[in-house]
Tab-separated table of C-alpha atoms in Angstrom:
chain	number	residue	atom	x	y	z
A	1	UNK	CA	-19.487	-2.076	5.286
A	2	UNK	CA	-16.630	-0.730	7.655
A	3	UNK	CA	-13.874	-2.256	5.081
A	4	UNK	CA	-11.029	-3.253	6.826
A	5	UNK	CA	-10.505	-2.329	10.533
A	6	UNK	CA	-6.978	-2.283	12.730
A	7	UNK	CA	-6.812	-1.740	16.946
A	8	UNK	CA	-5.410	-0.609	18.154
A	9	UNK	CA	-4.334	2.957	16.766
A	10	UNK	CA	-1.614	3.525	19.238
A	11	UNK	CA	0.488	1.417	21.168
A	12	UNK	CA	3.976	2.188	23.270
A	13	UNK	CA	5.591	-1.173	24.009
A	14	UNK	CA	8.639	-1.593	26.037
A	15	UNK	CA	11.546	-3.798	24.521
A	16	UNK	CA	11.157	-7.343	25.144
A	17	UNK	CA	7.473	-6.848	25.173
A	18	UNK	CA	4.871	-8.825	23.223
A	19	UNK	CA	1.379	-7.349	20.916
A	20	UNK	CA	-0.670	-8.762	18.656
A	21	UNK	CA	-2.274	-6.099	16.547
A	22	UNK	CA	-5.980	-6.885	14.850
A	23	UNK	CA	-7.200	-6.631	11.907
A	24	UNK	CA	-10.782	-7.322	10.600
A	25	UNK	CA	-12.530	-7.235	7.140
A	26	UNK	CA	-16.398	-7.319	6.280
A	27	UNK	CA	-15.807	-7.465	2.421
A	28	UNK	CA	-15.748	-11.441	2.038
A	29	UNK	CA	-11.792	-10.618	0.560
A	30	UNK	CA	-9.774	-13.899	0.615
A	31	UNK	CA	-6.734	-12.025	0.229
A	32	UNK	CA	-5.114	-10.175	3.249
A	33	UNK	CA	-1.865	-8.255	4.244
A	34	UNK	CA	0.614	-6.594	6.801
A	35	UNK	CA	2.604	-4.017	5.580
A	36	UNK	CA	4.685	-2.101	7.662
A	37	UNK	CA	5.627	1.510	6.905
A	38	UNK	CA	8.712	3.804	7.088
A	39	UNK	CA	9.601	7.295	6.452
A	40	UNK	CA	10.942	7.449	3.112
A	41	UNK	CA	10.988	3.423	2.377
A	42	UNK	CA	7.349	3.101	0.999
A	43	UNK	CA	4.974	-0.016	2.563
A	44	UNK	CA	6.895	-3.402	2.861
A	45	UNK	CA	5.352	-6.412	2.976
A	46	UNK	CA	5.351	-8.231	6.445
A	47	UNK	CA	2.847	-11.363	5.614
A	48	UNK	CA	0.303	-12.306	3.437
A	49	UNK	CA	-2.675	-14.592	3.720
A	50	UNK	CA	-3.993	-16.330	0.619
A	51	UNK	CA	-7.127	-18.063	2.526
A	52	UNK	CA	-8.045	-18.921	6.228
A	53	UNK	CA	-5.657	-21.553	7.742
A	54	UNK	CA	-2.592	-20.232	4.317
A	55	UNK	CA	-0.319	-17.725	5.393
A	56	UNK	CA	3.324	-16.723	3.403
A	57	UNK	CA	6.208	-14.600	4.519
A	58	UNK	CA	6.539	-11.429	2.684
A	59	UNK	CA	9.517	-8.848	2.004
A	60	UNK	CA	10.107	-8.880	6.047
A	61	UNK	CA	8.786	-11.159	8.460
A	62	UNK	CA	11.896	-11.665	11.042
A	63	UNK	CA	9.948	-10.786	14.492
A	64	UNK	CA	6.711	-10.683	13.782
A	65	UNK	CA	3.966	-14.319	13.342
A	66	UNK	CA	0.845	-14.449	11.848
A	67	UNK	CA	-2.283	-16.631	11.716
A	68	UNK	CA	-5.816	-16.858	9.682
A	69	UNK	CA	-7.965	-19.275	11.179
A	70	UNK	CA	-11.483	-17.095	9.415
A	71	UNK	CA	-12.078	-15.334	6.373
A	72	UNK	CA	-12.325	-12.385	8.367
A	73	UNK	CA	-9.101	-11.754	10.739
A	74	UNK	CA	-5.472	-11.646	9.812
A	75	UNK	CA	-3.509	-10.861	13.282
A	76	UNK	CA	-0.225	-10.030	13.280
A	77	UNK	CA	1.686	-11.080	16.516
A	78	UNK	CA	5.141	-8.851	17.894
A	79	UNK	CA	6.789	-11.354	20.047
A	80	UNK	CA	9.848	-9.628	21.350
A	81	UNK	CA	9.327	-5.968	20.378
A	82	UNK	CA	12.681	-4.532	19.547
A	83	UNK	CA	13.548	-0.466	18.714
A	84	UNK	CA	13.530	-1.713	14.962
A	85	UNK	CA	9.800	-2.424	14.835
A	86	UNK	CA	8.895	1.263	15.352
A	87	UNK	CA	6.649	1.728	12.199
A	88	UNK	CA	3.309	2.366	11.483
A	89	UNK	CA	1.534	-1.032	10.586
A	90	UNK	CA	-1.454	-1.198	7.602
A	91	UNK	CA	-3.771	-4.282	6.955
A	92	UNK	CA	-5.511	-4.573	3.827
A	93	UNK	CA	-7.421	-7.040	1.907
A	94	UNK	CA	-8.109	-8.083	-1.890
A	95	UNK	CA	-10.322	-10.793	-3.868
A	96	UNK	CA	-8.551	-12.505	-6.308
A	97	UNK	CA	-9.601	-15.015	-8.443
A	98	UNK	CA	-6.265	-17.207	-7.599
A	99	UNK	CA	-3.138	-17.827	-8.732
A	100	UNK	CA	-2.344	-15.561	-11.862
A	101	UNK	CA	-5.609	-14.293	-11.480
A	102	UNK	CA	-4.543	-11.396	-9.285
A	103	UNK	CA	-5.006	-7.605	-10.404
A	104	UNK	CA	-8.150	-6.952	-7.913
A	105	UNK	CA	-7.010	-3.489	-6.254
A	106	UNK	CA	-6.007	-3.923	-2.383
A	107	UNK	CA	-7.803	-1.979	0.792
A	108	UNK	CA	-6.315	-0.325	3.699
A	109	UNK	CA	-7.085	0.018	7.274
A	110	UNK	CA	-6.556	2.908	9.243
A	111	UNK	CA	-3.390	1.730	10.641
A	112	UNK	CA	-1.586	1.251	13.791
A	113	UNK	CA	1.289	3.399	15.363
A	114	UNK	CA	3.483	1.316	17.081
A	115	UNK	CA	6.301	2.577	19.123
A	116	UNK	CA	8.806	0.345	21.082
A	117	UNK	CA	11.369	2.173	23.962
B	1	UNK	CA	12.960	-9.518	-8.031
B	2	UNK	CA	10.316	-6.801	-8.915
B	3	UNK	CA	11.388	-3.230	-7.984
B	4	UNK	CA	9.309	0.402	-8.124
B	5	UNK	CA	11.501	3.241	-8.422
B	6	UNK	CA	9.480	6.821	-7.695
B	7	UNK	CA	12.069	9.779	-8.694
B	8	UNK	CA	11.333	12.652	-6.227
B	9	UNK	CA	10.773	11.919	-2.842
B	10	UNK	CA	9.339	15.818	-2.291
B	11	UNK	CA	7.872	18.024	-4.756
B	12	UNK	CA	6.203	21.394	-4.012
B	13	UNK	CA	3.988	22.951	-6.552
B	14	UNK	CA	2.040	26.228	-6.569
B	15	UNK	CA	-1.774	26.176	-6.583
B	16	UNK	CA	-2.717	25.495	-10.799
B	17	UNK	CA	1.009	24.312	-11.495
B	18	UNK	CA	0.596	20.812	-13.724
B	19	UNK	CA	1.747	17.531	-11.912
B	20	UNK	CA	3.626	14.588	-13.124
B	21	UNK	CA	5.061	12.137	-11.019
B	22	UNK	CA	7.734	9.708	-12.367
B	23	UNK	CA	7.182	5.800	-11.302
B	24	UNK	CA	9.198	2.881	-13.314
B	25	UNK	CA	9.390	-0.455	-12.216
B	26	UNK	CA	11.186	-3.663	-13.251
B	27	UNK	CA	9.600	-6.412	-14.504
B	28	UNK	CA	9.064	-7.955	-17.937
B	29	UNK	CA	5.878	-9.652	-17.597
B	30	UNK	CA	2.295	-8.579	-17.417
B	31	UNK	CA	1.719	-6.067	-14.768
B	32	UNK	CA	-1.068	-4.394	-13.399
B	33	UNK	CA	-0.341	-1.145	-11.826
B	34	UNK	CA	-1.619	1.285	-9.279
B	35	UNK	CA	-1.202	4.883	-7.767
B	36	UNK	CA	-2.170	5.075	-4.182
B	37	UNK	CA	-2.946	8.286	-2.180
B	38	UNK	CA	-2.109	9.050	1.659
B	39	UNK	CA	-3.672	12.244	2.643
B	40	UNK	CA	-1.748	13.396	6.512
B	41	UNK	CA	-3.105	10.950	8.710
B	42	UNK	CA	-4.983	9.094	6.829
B	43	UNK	CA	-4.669	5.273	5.224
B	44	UNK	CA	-4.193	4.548	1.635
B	45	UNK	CA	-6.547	5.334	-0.798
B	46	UNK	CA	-6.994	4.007	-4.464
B	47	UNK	CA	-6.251	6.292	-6.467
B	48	UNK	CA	-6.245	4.291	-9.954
B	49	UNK	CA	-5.560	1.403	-11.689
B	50	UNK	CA	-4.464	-0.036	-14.263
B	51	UNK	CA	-5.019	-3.877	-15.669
B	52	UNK	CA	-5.573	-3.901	-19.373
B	53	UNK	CA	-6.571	-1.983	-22.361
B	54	UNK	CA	-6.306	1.736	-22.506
B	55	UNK	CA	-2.870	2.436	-21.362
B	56	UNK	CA	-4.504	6.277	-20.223
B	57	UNK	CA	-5.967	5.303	-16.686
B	58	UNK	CA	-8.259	8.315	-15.234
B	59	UNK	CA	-8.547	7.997	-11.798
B	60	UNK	CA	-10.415	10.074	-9.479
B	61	UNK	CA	-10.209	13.622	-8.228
B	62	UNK	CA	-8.642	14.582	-11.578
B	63	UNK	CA	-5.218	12.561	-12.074
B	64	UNK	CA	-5.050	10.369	-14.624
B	65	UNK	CA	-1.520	7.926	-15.187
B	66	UNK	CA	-0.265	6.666	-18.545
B	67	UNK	CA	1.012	2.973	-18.782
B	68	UNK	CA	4.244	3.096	-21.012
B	69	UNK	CA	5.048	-0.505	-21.551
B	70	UNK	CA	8.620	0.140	-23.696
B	71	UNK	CA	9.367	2.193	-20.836
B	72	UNK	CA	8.528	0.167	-17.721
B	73	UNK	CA	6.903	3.582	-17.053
B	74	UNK	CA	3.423	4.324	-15.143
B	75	UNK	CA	3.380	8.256	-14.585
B	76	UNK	CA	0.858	9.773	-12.444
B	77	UNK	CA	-0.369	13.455	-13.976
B	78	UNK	CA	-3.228	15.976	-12.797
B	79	UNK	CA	-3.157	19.043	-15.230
B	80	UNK	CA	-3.682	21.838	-12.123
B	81	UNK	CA	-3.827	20.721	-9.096
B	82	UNK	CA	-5.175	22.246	-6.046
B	83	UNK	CA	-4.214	22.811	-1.714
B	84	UNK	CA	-6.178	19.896	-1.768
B	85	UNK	CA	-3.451	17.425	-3.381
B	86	UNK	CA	-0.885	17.575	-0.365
B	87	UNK	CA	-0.464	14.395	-0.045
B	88	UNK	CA	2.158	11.574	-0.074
B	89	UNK	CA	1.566	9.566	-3.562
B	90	UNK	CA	2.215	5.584	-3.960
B	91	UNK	CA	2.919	3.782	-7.088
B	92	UNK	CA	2.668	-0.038	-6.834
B	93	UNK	CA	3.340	-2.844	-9.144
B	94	UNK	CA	1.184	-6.459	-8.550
B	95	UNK	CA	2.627	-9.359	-10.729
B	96	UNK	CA	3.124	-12.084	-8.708
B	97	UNK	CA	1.169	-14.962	-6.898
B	98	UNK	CA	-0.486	-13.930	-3.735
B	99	UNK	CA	-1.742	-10.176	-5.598
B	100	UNK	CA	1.417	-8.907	-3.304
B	101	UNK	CA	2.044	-5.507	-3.805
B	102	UNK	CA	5.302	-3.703	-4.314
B	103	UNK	CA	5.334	-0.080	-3.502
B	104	UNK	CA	7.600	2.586	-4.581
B	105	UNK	CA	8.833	4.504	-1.578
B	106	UNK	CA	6.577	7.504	-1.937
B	107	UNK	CA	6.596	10.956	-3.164
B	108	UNK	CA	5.449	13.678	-0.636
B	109	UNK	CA	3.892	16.539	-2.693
B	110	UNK	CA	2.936	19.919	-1.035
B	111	UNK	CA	0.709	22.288	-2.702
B	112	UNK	CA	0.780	26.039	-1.556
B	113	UNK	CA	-1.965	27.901	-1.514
């Protein structure tokens, strides 16, 4: 299995630009995530997906979409990249059971470096 | 809301020096907690877990974390730790709908050889 998979690694976007950065998982998880990360602030939630076609905002979702049409794919979509979305964005998945079932240890992807000028 | 507090943002040890990292959160349900691991340049790794049962969690390459539930505690420990270790170190708390993870903010820790 690769796991979970993110592309693209790096990516310098100009303000006012748009992305949509991928991420794939081969481990039949129903659970998947975006987490964005920042020097000193931990991972924060972005969006969550509890099953293809249910997605839920996280900690913060202002500027950024998401959709889960399969099992398999969670994009995450930057519509008007602003300075503030500099980070370095992680995917992962889970199983879970379902609600209050949860517990089931999340994977990571490799992550993407995004920088916006 | 649920919160994860990590008390040093940088530690340095010495190669054989004893580890403990401090992690509380806040939340007064059931909990299951975890320690992740981000060696430089690298994504997160599992480190261990906790769900039920034994509140002494051993984990893999050595650590082990002890669930203190009077405490809201979940403190990550490696009795002598090696060059190896340099690392940033995660602690997350899962008790909600959705698995969602909340993650402390991270504690760098630099071993020197």
């Amino acid at each position: 299995n690769a796991g979970v998979t993110q592309t693209p690694k790096f990516r310098i976007l100009k303000i006012g630009q748009s992305m949509t950065l991928q991420c794939t998982q081969d481990m039949n998880h129903n659970y998947m995530y975006w987490y964005r990360q920042d020097p000193g602030m931990g991972l924060k939630l972005i969006y969550y997906s509890v099953g293809a076609g249910i997605t839920d905002k996280g900690e913060v979702p202002n500027g950024y979409n998401v959709s889960r049409s399969t099992t398999e794919d969670f994009p995450l979509r930057l519509e008007l990249a602003a300075p503030s979305q500099t980070s370095v964005y992680f995917c992962a998945s889970s199983y879970s059971r379902g609600p209050g079932q949860g517990g089931y240890e999340q994977y990571f992807g490799p992550g993407t470096r995004l920088t916006v000028t | 809301a649920q919160s994860v507090s990590q008390h040093n943002h940088h530690v340095i040890l010495s190669e054989a020096a004893s580890l403990e990292l401090g992690c509380n959160y806040s939340y007064g349900g059931t909990v299951n907690l975890f320690w992740y691991v981000q060696y430089p340049g690298q994504h997160l790794q599992l480190l261990l877990k906790y769900f039920s049962g034994d509140p002494l969690v051993k984990g893999i390459k050595g650590f082990e974390a002890e669930f203190i539930k009077s405490k809201f505690s979940f403190n990550l420990r490696k009795p002598s730790v090696q060059w190896s270790d340099t690392a940033e170190y995660f602690c997350a708390v899962n008790a909600e709908y959705g698995n969602k993870l909340v993650f402390g903010a991270g504690t760098i820790l630099r071993v020197k050889s």
